PDB file of C-alpha atoms in Angstrom:
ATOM      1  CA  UNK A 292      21.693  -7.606  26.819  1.00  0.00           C
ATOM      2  CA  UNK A 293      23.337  -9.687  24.227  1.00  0.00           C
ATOM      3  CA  UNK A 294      20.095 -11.508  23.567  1.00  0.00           C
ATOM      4  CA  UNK A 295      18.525  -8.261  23.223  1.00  0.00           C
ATOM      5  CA  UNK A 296      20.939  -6.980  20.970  1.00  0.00           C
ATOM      6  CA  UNK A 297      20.260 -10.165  19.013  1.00  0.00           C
ATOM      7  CA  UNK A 298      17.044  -9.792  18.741  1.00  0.00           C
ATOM      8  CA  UNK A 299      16.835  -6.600  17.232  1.00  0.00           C
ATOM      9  CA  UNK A 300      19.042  -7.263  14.362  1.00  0.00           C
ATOM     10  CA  UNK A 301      17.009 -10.371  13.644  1.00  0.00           C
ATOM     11  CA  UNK A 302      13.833  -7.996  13.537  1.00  0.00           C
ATOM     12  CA  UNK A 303      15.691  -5.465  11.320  1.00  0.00           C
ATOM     13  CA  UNK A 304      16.947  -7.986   8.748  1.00  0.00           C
ATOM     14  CA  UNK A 305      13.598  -9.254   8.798  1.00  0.00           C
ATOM     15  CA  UNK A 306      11.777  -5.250   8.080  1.00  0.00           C
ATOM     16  CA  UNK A 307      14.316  -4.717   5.420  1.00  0.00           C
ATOM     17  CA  UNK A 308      13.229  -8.621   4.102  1.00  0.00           C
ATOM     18  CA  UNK A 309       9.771  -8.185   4.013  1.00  0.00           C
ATOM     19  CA  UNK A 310       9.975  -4.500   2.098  1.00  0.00           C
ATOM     20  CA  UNK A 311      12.249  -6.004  -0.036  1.00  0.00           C
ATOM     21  CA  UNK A 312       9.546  -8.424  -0.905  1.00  0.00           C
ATOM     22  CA  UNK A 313       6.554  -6.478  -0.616  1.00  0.00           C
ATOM     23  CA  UNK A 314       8.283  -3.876  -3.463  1.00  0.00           C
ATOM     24  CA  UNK A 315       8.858  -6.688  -6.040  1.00  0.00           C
ATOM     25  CA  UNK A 316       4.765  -8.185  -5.095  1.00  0.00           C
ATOM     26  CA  UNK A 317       3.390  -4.728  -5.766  1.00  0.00           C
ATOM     27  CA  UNK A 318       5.788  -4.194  -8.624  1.00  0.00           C
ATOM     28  CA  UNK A 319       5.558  -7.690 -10.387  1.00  0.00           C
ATOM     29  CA  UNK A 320       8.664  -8.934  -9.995  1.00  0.00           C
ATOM     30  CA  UNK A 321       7.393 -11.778  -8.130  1.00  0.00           C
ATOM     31  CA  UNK A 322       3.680 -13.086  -9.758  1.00  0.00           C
ATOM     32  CA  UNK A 323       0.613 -13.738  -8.276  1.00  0.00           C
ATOM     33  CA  UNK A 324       0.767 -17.007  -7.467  1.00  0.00           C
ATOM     34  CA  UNK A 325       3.831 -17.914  -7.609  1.00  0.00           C
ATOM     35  CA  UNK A 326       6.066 -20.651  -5.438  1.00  0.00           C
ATOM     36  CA  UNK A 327       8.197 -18.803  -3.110  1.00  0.00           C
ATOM     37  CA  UNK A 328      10.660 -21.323  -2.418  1.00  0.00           C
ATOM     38  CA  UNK A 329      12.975 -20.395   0.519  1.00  0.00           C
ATOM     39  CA  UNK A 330      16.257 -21.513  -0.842  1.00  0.00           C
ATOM     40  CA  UNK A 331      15.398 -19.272  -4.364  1.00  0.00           C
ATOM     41  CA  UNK A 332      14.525 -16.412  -2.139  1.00  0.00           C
ATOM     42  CA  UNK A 333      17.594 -16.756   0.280  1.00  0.00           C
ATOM     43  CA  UNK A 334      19.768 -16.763  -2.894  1.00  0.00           C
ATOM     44  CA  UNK A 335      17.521 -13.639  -4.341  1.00  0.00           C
ATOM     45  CA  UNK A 336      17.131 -11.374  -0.984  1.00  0.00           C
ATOM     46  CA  UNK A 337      19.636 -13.118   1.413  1.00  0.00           C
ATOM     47  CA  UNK A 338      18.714 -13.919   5.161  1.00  0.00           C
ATOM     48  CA  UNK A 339      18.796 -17.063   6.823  1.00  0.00           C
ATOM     49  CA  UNK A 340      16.155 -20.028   6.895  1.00  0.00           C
ATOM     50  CA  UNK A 341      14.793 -18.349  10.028  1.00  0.00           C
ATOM     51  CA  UNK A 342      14.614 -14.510   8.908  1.00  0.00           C
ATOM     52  CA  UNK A 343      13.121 -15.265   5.894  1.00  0.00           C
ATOM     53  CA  UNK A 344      10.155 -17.837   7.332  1.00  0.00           C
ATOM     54  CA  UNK A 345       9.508 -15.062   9.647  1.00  0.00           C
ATOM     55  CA  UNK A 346       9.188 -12.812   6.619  1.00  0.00           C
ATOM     56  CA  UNK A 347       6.468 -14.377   4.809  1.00  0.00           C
ATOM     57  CA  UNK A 348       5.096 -15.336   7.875  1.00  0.00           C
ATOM     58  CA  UNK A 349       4.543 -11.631   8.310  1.00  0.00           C
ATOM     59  CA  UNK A 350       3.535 -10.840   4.652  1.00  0.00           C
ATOM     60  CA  UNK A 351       1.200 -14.024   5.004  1.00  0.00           C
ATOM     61  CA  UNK A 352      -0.428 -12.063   8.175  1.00  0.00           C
ATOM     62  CA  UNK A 353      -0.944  -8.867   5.402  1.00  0.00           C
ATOM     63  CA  UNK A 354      -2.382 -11.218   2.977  1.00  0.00           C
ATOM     64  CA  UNK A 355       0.263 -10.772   0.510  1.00  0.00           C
ATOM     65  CA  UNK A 356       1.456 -14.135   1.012  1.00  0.00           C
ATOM     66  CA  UNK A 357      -0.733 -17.712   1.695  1.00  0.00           C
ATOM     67  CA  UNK A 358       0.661 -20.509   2.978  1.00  0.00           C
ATOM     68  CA  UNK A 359      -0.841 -23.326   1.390  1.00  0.00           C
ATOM     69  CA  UNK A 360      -0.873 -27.069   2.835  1.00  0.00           C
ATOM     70  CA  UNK A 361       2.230 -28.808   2.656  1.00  0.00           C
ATOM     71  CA  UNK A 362       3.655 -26.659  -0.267  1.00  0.00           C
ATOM     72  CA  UNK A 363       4.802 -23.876   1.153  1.00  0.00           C
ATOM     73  CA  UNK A 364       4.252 -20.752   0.216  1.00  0.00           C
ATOM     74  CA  UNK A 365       3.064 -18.579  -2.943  1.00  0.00           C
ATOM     75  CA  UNK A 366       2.333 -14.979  -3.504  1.00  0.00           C
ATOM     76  CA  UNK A 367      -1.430 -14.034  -2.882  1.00  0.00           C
ATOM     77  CA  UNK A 368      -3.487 -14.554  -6.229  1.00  0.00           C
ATOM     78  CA  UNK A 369      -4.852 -11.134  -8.221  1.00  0.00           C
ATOM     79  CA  UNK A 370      -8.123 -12.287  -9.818  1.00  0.00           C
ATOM     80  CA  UNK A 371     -10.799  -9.543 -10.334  1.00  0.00           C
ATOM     81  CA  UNK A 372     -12.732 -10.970  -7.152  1.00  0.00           C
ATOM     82  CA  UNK A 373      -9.701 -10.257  -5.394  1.00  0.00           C
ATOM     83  CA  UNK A 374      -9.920  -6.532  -6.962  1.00  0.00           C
ATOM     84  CA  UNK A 375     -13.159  -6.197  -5.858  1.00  0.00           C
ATOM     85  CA  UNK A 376     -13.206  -7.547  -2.410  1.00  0.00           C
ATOM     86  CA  UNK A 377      -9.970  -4.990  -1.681  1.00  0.00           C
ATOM     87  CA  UNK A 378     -11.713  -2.116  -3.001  1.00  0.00           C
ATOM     88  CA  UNK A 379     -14.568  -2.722  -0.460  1.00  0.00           C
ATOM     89  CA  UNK A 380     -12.541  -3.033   2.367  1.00  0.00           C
ATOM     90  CA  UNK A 381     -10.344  -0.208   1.705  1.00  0.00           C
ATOM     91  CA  UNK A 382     -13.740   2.077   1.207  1.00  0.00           C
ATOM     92  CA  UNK A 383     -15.097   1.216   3.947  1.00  0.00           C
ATOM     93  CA  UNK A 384     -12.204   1.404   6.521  1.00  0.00           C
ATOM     94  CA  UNK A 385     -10.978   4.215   4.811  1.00  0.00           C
ATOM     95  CA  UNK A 386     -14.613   6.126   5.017  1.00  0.00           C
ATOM     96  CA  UNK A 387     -14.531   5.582   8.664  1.00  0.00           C
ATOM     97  CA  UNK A 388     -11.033   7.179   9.411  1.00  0.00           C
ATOM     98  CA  UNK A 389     -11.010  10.162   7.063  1.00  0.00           C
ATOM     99  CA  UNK A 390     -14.228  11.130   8.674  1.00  0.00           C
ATOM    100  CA  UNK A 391     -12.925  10.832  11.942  1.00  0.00           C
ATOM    101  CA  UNK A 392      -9.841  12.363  10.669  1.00  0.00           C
ATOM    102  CA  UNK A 393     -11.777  15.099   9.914  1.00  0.00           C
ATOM    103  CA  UNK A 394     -13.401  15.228  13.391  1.00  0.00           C
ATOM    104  CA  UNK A 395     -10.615  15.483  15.317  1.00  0.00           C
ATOM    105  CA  UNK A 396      -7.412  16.645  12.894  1.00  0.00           C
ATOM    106  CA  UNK A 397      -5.822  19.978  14.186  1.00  0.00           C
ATOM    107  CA  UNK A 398      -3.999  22.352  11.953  1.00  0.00           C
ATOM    108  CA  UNK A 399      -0.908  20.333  12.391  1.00  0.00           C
ATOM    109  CA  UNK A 400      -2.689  17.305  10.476  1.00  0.00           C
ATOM    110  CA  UNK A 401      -3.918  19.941   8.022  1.00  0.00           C
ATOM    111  CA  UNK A 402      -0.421  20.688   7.077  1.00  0.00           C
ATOM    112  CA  UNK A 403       0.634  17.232   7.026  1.00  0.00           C
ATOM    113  CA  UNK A 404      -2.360  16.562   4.424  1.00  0.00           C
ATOM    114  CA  UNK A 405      -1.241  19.604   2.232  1.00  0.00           C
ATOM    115  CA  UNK A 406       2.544  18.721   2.563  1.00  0.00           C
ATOM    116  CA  UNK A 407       1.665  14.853   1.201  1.00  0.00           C
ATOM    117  CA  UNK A 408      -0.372  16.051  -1.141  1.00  0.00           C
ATOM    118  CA  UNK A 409       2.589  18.237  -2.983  1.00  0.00           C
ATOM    119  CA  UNK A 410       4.593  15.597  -2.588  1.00  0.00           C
ATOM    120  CA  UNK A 411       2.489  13.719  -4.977  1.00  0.00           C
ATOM    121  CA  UNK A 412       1.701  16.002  -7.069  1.00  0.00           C
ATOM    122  CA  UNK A 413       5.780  16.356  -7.462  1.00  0.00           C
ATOM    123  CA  UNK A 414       5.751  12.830  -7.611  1.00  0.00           C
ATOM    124  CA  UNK A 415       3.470  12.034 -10.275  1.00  0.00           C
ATOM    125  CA  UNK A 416       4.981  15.364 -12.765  1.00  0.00           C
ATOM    126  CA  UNK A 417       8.256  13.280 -12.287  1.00  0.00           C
ATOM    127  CA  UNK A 418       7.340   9.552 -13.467  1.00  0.00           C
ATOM    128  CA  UNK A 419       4.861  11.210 -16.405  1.00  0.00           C
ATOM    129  CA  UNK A 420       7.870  13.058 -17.543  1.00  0.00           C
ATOM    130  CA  UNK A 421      10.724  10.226 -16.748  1.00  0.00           C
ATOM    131  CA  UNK A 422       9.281   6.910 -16.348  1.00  0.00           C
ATOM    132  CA  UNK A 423      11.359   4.388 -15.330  1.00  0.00           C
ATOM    133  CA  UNK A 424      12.271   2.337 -12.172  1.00  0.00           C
ATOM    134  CA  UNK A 425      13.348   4.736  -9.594  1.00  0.00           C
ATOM    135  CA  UNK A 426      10.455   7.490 -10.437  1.00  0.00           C
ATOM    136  CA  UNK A 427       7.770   4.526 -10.042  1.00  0.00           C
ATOM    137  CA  UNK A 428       9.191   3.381  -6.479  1.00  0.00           C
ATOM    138  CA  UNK A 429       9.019   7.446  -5.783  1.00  0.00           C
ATOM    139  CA  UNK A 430       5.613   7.819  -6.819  1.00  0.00           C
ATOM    140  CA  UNK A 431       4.380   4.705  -5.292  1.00  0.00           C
ATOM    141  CA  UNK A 432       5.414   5.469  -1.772  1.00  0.00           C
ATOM    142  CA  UNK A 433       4.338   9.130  -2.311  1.00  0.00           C
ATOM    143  CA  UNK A 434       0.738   7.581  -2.910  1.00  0.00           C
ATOM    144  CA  UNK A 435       1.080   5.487   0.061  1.00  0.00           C
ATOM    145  CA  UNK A 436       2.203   8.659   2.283  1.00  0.00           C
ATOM    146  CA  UNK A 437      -0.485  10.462   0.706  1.00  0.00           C
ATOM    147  CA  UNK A 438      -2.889   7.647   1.902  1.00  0.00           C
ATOM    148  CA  UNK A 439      -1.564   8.041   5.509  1.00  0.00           C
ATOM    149  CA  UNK A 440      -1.861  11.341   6.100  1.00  0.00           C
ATOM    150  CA  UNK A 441      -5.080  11.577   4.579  1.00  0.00           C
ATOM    151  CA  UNK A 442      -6.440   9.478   8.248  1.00  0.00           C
ATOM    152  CA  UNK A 443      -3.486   9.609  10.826  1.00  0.00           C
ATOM    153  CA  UNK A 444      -5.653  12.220  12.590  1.00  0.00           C
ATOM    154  CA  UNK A 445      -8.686   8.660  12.832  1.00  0.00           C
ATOM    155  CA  UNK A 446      -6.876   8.216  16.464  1.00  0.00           C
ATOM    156  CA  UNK A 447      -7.170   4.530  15.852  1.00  0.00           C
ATOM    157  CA  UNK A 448      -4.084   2.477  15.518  1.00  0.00           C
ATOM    158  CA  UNK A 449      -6.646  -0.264  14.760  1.00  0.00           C
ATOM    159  CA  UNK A 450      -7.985   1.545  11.560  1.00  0.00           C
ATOM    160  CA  UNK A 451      -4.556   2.375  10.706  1.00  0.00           C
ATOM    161  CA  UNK A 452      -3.318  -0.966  10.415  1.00  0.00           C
ATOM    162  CA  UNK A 453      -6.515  -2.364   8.834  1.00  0.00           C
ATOM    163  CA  UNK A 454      -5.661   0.507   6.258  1.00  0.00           C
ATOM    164  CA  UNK A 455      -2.288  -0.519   5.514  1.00  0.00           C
ATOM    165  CA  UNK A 456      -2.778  -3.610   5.185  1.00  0.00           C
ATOM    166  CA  UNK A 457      -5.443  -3.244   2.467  1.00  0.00           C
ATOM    167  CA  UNK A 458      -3.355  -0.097   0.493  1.00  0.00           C
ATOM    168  CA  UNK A 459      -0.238  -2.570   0.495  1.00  0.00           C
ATOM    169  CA  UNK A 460      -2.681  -5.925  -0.894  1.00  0.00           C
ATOM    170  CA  UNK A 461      -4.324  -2.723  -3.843  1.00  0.00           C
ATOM    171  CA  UNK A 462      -0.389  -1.260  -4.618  1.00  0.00           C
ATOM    172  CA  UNK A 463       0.181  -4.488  -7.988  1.00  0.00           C
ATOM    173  CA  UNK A 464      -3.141  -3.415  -9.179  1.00  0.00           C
ATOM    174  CA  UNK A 465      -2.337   0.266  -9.375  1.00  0.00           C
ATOM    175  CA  UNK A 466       1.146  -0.119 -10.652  1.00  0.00           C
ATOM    176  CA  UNK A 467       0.170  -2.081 -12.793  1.00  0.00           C
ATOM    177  CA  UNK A 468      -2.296   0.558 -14.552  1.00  0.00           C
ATOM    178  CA  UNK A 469       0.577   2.770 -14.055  1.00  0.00           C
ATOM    179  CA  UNK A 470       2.940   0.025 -16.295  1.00  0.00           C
ATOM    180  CA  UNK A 471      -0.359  -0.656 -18.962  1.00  0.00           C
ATOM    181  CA  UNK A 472      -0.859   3.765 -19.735  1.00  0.00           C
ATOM    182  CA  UNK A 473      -4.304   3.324 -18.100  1.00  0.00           C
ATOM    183  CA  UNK A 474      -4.276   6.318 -15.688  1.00  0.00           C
ATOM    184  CA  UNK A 475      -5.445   8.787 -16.133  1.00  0.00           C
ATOM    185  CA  UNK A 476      -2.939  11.841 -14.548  1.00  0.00           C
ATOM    186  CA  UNK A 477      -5.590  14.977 -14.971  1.00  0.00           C
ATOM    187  CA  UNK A 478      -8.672  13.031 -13.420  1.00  0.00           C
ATOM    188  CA  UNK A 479      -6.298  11.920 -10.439  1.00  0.00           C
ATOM    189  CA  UNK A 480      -5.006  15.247 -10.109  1.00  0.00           C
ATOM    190  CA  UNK A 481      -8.572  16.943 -10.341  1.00  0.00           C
ATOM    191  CA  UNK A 482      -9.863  14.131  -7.928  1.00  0.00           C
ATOM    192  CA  UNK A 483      -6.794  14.531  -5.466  1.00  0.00           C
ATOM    193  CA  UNK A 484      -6.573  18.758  -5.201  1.00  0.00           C
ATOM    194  CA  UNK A 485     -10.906  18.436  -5.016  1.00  0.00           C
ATOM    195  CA  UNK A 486     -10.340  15.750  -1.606  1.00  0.00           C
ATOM    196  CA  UNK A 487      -7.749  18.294  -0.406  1.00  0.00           C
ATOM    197  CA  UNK A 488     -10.033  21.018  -0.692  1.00  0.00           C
ATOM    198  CA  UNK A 489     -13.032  19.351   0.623  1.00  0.00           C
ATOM    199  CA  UNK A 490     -10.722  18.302   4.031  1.00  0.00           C
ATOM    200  CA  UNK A 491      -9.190  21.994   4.612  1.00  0.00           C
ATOM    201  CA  UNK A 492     -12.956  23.052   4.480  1.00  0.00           C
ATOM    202  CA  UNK A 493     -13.883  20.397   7.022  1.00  0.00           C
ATOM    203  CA  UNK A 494     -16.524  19.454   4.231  1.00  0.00           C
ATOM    204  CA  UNK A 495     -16.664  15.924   5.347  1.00  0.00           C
ATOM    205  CA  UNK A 496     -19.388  14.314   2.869  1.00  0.00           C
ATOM    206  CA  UNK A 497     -17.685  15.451   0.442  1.00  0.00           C
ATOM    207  CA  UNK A 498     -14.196  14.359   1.620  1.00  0.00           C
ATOM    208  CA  UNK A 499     -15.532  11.240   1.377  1.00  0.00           C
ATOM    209  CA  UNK A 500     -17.234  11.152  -2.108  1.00  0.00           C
ATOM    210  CA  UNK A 501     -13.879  12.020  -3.937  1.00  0.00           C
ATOM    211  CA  UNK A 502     -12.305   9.626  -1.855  1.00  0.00           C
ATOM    212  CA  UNK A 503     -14.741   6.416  -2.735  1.00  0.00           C
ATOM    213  CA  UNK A 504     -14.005   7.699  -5.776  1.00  0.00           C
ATOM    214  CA  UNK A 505     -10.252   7.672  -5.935  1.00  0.00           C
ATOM    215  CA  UNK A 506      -9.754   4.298  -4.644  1.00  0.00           C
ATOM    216  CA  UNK A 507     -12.903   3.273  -7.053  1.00  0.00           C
ATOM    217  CA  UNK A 508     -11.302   4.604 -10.423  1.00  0.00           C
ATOM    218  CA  UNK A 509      -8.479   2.704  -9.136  1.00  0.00           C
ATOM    219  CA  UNK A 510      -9.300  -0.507  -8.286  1.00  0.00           C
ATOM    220  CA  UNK A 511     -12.593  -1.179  -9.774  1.00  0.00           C
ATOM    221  CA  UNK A 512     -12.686  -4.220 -12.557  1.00  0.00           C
ATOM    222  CA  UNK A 513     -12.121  -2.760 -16.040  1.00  0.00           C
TER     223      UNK A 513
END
């Protein structure tokens, strides 16, 4: 039992560790390519030697990470190629579970969908009207639950997790649109309530037009 007991708090330190440093990848804080050196990021995020190897071990795994020859570690680089490449995956995967989704999604799922989306919406009205720190981390997650529920209903923990780990490697190139002014709030608005339409109709070609399309406007090289 008490190695049990240890072993969970070693696995929630590390969770809270790798958010902690997935947030400040997406957001910037920490660069692409930069050295992550563990005593700097002990002193930064806490942990021990231990939790925080196991951390970017993990985001290493998600390929926000690379470990790189005996040097360590660095944050995964953000070239265009790497923009591209993303937004393929993500398309792809992404066109496979929402039309599955769509297959096999009950009402429950529809109201899931609906709920996300006004969370959003909410979301995005908030950080056009106040941006600043807090309302970015809001609307950032609210994208990422809108994401989710868009293809929980796939039934395939296996496209799930492919999924996630392909939003969380596209959320730095997004935010950082976000940071330059370079959305554009009424075509992602028109573009989002248009997918939501096309699911609650069970429309499924069209489900999955808007939604090449969203990911496209989002992460295709300017």
């Amino acid at each position: 039992m008490i190695f049990s007991a240890k072993k969970s708090e070693d696995s929630t330190i590390v969770e809270l560790l790798a958010l902690s440093l997935r947030r400040d990848i997406a957001f910037g804080t920490l660069l692409p390519d930069q050295k992550l050196k563990l005593n700097e990021l002990r002193t930064r995020y806490g942990g021990s030697n231990h939790s925080m190897r196991e951390t970017l071990r993990i985001l290493t795994s998600e390929g926000l990470v690379e470990a790189t020859a005996q040097r360590g570690f660095r944050v995964t680089s953000a070239t265009e190629d790497d923009l591209r490449d993303i937004a393929l995956v993500r398309v792809e995967v992404e066109k496979i579970a929402l039309s599955r989704a769509i297959e096999l999604g009950d009402v429950a799922w529809e109201g899931r969908v609906m709920a996300a989306h006004h969370a959003l919406q909410k979301a995005e009205a908030a950080l056009r009207d106040a941006p600043d720190d807090l309302t970015a981390l809001e609307w950032d997650e609210a994208c990422r639950a809108f994401a989710l529920a868009l293809l929980e209903a796939c039934d395939s923990p296996r496209l799930l997790d492919t999924h996630a780990k392909f939003f969380d490697q596209s959320r730095r190139f997004r935010l950082a649109l976000m940071r330059e002014g370079k959305l554009d709030w009424a075509a992602r608005k028109a573009r989002q309530k248009a997918l939501l339409d096309a699911i609650l109709s069970k429309d499924k070609a069209r489900a999955i037009e808007l939604l090449q399309a969203d990911i496209e406007a989002e992460l295709k090289p300017k």
